[in-house]
mmCIF file of C-alpha atoms and ligand atoms in Angstrom:
data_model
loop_
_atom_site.group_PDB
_atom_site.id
_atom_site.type_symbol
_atom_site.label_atom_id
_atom_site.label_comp_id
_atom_site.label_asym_id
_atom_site.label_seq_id
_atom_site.Cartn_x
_atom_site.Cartn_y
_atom_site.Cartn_z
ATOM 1 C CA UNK K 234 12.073 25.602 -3.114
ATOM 2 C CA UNK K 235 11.732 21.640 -3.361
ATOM 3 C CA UNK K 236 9.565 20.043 -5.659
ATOM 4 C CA UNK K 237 8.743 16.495 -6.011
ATOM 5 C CA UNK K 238 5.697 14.654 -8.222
ATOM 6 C CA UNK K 239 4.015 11.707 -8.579
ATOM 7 C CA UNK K 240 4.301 9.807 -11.618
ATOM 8 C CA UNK K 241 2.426 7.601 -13.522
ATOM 9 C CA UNK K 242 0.263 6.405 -16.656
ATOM 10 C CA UNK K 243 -2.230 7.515 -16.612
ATOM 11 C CA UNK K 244 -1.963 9.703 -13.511
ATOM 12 C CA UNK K 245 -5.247 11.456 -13.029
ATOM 13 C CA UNK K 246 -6.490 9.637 -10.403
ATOM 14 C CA UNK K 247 -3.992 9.929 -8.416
ATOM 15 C CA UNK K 248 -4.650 11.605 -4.489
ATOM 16 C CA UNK K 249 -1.050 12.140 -3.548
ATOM 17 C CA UNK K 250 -0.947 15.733 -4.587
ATOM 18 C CA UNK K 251 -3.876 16.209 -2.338
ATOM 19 C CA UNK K 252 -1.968 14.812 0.865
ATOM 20 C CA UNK K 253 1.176 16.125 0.124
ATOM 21 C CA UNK K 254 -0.132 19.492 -0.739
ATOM 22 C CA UNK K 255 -2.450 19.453 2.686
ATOM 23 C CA UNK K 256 0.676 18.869 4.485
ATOM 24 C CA UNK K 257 3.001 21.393 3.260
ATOM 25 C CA UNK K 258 -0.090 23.912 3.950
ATOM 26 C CA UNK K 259 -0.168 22.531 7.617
ATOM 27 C CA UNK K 260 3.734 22.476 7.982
ATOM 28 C CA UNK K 261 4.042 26.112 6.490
ATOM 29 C CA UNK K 262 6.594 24.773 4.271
ATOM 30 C CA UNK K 263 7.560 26.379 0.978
ATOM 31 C CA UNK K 264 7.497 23.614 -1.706
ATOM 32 C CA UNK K 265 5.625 22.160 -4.524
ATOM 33 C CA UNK K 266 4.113 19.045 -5.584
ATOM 34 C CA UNK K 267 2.603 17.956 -8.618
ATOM 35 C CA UNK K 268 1.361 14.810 -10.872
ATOM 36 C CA UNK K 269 2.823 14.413 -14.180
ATOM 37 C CA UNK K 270 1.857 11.632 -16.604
ATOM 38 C CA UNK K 271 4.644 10.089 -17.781
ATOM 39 C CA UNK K 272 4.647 7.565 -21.198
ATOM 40 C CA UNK K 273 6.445 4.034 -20.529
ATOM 41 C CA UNK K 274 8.554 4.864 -23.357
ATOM 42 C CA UNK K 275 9.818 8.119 -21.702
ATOM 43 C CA UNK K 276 10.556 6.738 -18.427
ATOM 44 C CA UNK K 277 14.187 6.531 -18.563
ATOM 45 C CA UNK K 278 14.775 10.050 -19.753
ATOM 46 C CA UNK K 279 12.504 11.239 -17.682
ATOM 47 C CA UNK K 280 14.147 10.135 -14.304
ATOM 48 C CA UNK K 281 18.015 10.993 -15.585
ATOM 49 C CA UNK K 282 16.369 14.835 -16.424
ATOM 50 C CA UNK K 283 14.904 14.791 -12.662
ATOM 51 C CA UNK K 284 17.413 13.232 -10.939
ATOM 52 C CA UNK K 285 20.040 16.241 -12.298
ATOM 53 C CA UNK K 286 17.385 18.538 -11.914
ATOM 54 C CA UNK K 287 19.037 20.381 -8.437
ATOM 55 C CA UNK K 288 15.508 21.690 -7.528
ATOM 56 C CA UNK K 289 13.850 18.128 -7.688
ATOM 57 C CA UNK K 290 13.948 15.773 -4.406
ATOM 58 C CA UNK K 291 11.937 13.452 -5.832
ATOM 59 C CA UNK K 292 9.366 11.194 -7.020
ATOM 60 C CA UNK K 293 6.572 8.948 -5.606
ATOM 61 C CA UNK K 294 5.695 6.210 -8.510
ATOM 62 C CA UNK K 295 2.205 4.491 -9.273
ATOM 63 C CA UNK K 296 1.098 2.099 -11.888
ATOM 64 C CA UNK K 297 2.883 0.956 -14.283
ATOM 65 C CA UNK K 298 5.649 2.217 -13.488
ATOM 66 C CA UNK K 299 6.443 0.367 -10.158
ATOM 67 C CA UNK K 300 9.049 -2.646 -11.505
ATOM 68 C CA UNK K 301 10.424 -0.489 -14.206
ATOM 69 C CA UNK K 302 11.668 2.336 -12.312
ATOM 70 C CA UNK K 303 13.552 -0.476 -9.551
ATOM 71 C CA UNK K 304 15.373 -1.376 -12.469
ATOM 72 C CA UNK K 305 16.599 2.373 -13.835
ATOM 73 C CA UNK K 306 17.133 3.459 -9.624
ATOM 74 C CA UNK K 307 21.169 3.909 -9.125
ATOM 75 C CA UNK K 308 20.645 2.328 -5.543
ATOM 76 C CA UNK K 309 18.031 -0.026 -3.822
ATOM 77 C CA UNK K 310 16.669 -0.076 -0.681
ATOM 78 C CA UNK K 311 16.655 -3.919 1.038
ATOM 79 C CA UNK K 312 12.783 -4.330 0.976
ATOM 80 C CA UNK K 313 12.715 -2.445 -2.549
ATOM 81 C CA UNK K 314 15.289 -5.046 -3.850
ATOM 82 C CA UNK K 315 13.447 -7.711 -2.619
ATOM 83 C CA UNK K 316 10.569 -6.365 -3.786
ATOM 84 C CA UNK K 317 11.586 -5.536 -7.167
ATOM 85 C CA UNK K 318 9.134 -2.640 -7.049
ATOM 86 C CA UNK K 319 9.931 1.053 -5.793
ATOM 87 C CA UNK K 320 6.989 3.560 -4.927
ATOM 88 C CA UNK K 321 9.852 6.463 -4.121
ATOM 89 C CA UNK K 322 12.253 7.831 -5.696
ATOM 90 C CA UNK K 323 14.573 9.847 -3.775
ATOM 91 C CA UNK K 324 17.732 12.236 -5.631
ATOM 92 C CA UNK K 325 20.950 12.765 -3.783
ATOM 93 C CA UNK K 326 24.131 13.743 -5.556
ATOM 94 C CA UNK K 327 22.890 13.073 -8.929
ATOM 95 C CA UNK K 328 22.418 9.801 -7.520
ATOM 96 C CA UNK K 329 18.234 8.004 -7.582
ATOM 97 C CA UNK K 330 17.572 6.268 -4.474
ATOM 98 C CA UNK K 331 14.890 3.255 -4.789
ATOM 99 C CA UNK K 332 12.076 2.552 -1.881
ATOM 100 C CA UNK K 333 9.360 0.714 -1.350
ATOM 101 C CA UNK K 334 6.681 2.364 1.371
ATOM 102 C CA UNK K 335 3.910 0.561 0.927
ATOM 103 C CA UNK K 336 4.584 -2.405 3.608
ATOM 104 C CA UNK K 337 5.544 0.043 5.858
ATOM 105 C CA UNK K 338 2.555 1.675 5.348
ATOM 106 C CA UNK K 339 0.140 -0.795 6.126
ATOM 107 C CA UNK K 340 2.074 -2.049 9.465
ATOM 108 C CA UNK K 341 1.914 1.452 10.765
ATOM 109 C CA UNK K 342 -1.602 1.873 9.991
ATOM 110 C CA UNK K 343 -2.140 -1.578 11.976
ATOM 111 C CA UNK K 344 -0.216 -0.534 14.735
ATOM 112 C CA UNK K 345 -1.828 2.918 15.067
ATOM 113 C CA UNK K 346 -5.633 1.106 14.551
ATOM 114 C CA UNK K 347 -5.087 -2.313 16.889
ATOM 115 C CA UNK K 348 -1.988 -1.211 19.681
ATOM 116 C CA UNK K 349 -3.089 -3.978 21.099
ATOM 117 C CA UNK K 350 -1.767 -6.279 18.192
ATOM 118 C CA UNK K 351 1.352 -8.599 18.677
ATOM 119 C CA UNK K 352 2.354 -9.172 15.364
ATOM 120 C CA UNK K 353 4.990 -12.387 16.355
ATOM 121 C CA UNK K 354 1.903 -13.956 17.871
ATOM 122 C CA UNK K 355 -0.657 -14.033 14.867
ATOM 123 C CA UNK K 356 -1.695 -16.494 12.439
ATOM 124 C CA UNK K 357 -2.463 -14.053 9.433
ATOM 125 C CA UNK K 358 -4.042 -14.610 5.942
ATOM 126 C CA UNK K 359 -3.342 -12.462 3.408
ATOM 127 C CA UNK K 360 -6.075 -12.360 0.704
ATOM 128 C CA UNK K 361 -4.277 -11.438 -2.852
ATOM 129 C CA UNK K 362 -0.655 -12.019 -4.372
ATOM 130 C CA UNK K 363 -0.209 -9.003 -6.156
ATOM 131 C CA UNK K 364 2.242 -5.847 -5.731
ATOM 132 C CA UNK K 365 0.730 -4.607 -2.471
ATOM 133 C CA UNK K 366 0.364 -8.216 -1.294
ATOM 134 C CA UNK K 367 4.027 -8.677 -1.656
ATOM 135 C CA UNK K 368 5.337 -5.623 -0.098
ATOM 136 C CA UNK K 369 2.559 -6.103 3.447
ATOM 137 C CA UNK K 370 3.682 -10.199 3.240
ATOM 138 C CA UNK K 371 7.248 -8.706 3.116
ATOM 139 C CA UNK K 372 6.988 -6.007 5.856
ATOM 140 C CA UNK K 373 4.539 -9.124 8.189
ATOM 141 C CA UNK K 374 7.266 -11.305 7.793
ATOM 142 C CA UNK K 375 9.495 -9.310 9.374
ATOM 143 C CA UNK K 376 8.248 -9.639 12.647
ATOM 144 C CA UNK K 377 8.103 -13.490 12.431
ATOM 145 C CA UNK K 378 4.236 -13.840 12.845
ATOM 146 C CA UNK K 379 3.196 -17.372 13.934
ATOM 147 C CA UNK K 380 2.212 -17.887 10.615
ATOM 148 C CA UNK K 381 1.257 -16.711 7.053
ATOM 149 C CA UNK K 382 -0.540 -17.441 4.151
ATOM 150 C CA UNK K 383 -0.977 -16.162 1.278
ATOM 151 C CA UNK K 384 -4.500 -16.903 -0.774
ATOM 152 C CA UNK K 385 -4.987 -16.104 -4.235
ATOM 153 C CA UNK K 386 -7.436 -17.296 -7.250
ATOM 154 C CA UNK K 387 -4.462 -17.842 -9.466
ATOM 155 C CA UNK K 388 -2.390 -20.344 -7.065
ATOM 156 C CA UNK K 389 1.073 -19.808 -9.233
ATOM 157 C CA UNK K 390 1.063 -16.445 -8.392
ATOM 158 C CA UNK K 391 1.546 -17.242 -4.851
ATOM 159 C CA UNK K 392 3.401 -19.574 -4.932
ATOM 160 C CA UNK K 393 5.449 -17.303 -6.684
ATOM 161 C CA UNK K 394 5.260 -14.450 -3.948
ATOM 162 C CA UNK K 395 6.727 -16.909 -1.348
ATOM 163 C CA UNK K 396 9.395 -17.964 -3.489
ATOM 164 C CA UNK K 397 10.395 -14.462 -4.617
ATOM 165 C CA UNK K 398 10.149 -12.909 -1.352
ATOM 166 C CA UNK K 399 12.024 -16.295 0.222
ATOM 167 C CA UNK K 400 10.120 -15.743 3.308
ATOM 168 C CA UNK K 401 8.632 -18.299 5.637
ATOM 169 C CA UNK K 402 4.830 -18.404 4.405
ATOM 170 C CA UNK K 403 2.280 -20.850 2.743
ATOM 171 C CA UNK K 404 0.918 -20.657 -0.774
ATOM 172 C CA UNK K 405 -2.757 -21.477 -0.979
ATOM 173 C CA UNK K 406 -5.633 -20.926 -3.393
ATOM 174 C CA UNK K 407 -8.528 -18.286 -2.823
ATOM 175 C CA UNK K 408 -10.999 -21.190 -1.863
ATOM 176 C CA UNK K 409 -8.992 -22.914 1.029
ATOM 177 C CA UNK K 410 -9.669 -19.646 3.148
ATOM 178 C CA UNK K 411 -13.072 -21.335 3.913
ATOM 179 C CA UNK K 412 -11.225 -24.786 4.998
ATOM 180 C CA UNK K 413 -12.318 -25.529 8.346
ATOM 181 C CA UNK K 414 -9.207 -27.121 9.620
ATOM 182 C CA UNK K 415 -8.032 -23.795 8.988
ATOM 183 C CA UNK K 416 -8.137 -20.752 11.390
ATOM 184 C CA UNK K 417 -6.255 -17.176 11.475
ATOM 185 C CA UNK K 418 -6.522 -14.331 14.056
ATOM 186 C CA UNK K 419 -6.039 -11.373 11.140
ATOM 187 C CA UNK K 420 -7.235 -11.642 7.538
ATOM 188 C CA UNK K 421 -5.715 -8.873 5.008
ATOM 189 C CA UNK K 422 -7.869 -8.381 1.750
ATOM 190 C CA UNK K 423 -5.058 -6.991 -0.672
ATOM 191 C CA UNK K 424 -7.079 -7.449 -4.107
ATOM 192 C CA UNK K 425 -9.928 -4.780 -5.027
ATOM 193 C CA UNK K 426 -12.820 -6.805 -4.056
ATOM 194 C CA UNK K 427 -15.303 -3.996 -2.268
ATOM 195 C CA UNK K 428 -13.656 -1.278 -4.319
ATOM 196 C CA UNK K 429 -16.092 1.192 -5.476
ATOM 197 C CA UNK K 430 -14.593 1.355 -9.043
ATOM 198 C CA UNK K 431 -14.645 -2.487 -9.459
ATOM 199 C CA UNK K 432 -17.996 -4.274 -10.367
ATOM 200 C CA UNK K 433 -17.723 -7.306 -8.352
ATOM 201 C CA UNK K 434 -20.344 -8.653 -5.804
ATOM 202 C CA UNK K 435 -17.774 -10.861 -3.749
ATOM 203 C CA UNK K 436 -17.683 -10.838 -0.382
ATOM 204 C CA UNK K 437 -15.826 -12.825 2.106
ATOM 205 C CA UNK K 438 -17.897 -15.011 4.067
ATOM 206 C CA UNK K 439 -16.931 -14.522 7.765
ATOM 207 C CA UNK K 440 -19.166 -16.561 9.204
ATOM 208 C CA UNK K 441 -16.818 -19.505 8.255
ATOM 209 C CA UNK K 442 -13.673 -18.234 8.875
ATOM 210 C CA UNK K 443 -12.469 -19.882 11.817
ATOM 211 C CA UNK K 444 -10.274 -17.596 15.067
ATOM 212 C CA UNK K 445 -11.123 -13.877 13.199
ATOM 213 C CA UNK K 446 -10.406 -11.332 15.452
ATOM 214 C CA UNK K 447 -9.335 -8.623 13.024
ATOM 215 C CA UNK K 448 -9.963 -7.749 9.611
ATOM 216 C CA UNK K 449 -7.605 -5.306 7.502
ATOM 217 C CA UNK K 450 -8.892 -4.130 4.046
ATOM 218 C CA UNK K 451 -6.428 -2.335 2.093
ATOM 219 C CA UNK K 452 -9.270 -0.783 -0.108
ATOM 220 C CA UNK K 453 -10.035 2.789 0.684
ATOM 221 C CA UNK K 454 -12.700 3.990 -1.670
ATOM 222 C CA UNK K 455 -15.149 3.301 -0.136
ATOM 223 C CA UNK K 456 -13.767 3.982 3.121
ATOM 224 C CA UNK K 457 -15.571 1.610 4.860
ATOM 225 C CA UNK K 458 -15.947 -1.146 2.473
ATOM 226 C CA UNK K 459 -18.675 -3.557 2.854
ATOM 227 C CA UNK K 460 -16.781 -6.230 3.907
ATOM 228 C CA UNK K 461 -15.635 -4.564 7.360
ATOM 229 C CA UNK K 462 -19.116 -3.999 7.597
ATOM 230 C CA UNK K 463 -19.746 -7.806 7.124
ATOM 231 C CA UNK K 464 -16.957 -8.381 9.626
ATOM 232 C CA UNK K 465 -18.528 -6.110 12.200
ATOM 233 C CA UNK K 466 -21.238 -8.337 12.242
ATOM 234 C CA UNK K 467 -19.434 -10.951 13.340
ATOM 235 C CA UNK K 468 -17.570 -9.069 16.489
ATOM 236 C CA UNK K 469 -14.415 -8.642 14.279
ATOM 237 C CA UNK K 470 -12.312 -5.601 14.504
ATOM 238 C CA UNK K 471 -11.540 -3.586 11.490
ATOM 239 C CA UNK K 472 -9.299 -1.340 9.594
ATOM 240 C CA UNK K 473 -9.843 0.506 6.048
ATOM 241 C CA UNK K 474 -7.150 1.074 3.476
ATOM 242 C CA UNK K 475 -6.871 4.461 4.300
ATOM 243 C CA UNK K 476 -4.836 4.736 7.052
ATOM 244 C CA UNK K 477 -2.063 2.647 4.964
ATOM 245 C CA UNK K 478 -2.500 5.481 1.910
ATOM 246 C CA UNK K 479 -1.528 7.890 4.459
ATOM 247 C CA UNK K 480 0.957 6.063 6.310
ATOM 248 C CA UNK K 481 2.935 5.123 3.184
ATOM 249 C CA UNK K 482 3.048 9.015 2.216
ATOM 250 C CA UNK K 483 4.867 9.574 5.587
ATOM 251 C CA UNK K 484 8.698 8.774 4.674
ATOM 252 C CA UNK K 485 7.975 10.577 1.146
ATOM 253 C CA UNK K 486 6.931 13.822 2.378
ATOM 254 C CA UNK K 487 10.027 13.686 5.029
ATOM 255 C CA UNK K 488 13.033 12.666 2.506
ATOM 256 C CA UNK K 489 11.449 15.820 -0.126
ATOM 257 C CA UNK K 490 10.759 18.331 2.440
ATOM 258 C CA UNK K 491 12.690 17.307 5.342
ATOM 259 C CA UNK K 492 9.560 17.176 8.247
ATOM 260 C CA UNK K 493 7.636 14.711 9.406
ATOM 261 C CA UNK K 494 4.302 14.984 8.992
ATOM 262 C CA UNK K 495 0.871 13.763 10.869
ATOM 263 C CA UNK K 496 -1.062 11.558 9.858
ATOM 264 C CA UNK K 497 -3.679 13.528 11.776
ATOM 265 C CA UNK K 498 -7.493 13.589 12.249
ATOM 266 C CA UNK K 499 -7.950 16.244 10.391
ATOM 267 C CA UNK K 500 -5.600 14.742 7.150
ATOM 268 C CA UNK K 501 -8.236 12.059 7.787
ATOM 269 C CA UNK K 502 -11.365 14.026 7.127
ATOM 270 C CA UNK K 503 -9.985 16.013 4.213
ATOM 271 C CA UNK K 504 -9.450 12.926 2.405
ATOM 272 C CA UNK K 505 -13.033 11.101 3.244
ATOM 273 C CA UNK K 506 -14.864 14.716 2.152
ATOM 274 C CA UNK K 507 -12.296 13.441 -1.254
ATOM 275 C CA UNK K 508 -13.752 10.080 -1.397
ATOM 276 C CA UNK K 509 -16.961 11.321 -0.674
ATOM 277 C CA UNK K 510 -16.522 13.216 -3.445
ATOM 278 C CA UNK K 511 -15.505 10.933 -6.246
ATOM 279 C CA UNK K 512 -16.771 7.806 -5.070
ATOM 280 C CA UNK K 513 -19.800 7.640 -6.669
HETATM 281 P P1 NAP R 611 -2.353 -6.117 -8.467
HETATM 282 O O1 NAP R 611 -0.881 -6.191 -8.397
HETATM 283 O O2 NAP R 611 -3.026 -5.921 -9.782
HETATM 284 O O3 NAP R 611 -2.958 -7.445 -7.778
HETATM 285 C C1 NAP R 611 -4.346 -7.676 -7.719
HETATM 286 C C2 NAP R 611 -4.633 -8.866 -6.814
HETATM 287 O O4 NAP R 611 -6.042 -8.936 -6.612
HETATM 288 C C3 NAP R 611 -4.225 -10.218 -7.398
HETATM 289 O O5 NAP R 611 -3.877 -11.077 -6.352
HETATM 290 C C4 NAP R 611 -5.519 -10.687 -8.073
HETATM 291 O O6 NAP R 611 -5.629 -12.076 -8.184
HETATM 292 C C5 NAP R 611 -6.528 -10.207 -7.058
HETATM 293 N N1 NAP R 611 -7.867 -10.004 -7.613
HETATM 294 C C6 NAP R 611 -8.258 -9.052 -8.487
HETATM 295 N N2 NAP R 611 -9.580 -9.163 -8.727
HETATM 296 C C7 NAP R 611 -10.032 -10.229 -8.000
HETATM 297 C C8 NAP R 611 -11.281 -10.877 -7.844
HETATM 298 N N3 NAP R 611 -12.361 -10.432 -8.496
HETATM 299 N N4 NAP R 611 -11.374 -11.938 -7.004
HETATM 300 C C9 NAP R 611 -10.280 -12.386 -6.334
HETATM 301 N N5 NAP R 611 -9.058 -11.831 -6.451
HETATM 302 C C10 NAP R 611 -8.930 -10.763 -7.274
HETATM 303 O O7 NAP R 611 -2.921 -4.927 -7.559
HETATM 304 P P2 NAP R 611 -2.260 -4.300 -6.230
HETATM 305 O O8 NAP R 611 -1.386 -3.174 -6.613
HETATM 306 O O9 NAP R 611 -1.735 -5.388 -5.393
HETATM 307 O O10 NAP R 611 -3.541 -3.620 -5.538
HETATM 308 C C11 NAP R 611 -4.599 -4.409 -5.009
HETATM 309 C C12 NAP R 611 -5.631 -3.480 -4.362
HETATM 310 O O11 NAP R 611 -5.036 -2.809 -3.262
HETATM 311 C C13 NAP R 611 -6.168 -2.367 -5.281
HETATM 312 O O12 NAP R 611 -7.533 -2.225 -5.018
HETATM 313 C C14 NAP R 611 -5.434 -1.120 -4.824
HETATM 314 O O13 NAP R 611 -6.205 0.056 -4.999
HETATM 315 C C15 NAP R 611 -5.265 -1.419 -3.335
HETATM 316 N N6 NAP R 611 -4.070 -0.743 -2.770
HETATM 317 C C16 NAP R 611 -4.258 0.015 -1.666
HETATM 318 C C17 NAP R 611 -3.167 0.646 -1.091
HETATM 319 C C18 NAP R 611 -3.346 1.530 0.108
HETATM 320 O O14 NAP R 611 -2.471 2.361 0.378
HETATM 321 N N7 NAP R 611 -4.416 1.370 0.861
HETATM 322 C C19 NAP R 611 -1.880 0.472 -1.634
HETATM 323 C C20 NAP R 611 -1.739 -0.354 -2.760
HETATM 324 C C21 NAP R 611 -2.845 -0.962 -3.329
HETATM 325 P P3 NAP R 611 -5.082 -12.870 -9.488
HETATM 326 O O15 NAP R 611 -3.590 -12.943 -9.341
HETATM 327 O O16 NAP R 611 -5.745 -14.205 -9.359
HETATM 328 O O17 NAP R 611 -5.514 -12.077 -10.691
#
């Protein structure tokens, strides 16, 4: 029987167990999957014991754990390299195999919500230069949209995306979004602003947002966050963070348990009853 984990510190609110668990019910597959906190200091030992652990396929990995485990992987995938970051962990041969979903993730989920998207023909502005920022910026850039830029409060920090990632993209602080001579046909909010946990009022202010057509937030709790409500308002097409959660799951639950699983409606609704459940 396979078993694989997520890992992290602290670990307890993680939801992977809950979609990879739904999934091997669905699938009728034996296998088991658990979360395990795991102690910066006891990172290192704790991937060589799992990686010659014959029963283990492997591991997804959350905060903080991200950067360090790239660094202690045997091999990297190219985005995960790149990225520096790794949210899978796959073993092979004694061997720990480094990837980075989350990009992925979110382009799938896009895909699946707007097919009738043309990624090499948008103007996009990503909202937020941290870790999930870099990996969608990454996965966009791919696809040579007409252009991207990347906002953020602290200005060095995208600046030092773009250099990092060396992809064609502009660095610009949070409060040039609203810059007239500006205009973008998707805007991606990849910070937690509108995230139930987070105490923040902030909204973006749509109105003056020139060209909007769509709006992707990456936030999933709530699952309709008030800014696609805002964004609504204006005639704007939206997407939650959820779909991205689930989509990023995807290769994970393949590489441990060898099938491909659905992101399906009913996946969907056992999560949101989740969210409904602890986002209060
Ligand atoms: P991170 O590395 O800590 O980066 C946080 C980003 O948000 C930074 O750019 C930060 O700006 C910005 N930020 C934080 N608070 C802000 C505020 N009040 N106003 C403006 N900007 C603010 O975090 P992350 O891993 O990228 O995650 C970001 C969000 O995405 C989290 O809410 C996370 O739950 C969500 N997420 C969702 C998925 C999914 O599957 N749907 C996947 C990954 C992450 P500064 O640099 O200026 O501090």
């Amino acid at each position: 029987m396979k078993k694989a984990a997520v890992i992290g510190f602290p670990i307890s609110h993680s939801w992977s167990p809950i979609i990879h668990n739904y999934w091997l019910k669905e699938c009728n597959l034996p296998g088991e999957y658990e979360k395990i906190e795991v102690k910066p200091a006891d990172l290192k030992t704790f991937i060589a014991d799992k990686k010659n652990d014959n029963e283990f396929a492997g591991l997804n990995v959350t905060i903080p754990h991200k950067e360090s485990v790239a660094k202690i992987c045997d091999q990297l995938s190219e985005n995960a390299k790149k990225l520096q970051a790794v949210n899978l962990v796959t073993f092979k041969n004694n061997i720990a195999y480094g990837y980075n979903t989350d990009g992925d993730g979110f382009l799938e989920s896009l895909k699946e919500t707007f097919p009738e998207i043309d990624i090499s023909k948008l103007k996009i502005a990503i909202f937020g230069a941290g870790g999930a920022a870099k990996s969608i910026a990454l996965s966009l850039s791919e696809h040579k949209p007409k252009k991207i830029s990347v906002f953020n409060r602290n200005l060095d920090r995208a600046v030092e995306l773009v250099k990092k990632l060396k992809i064609s993209a502009e660095p610009l602080h949070a409060s040039e979004l609203k810059n007239a001579e500006r205009s973008y046909d998707l805007l991606i909010n990849a910070t937690p602003l509108g995230m139930t946990s987070v105490n923040n009022l902030d909204t973006f202010d749509f109105k003056n947002i020139k060209g909007l057509n769509f709006f992707a937030d990456i936030v999933y709790n709530p699952e309709k966050t008030k800014n696609m409500f805002l964004a609504e308002k204006q005639n704007i097409k939206t997407m939650g963070g959820l779909g991205m959660l689930l989509h990023q799951a995807v290769p994970a639950f393949e590489t441990f348990y060898g099938k491909k699983p659905n992101v399906s409606v009913g996946l969907r609704g056992h999560i949101a009853e989740h969210i409904l459940r602890v986002g209060k």
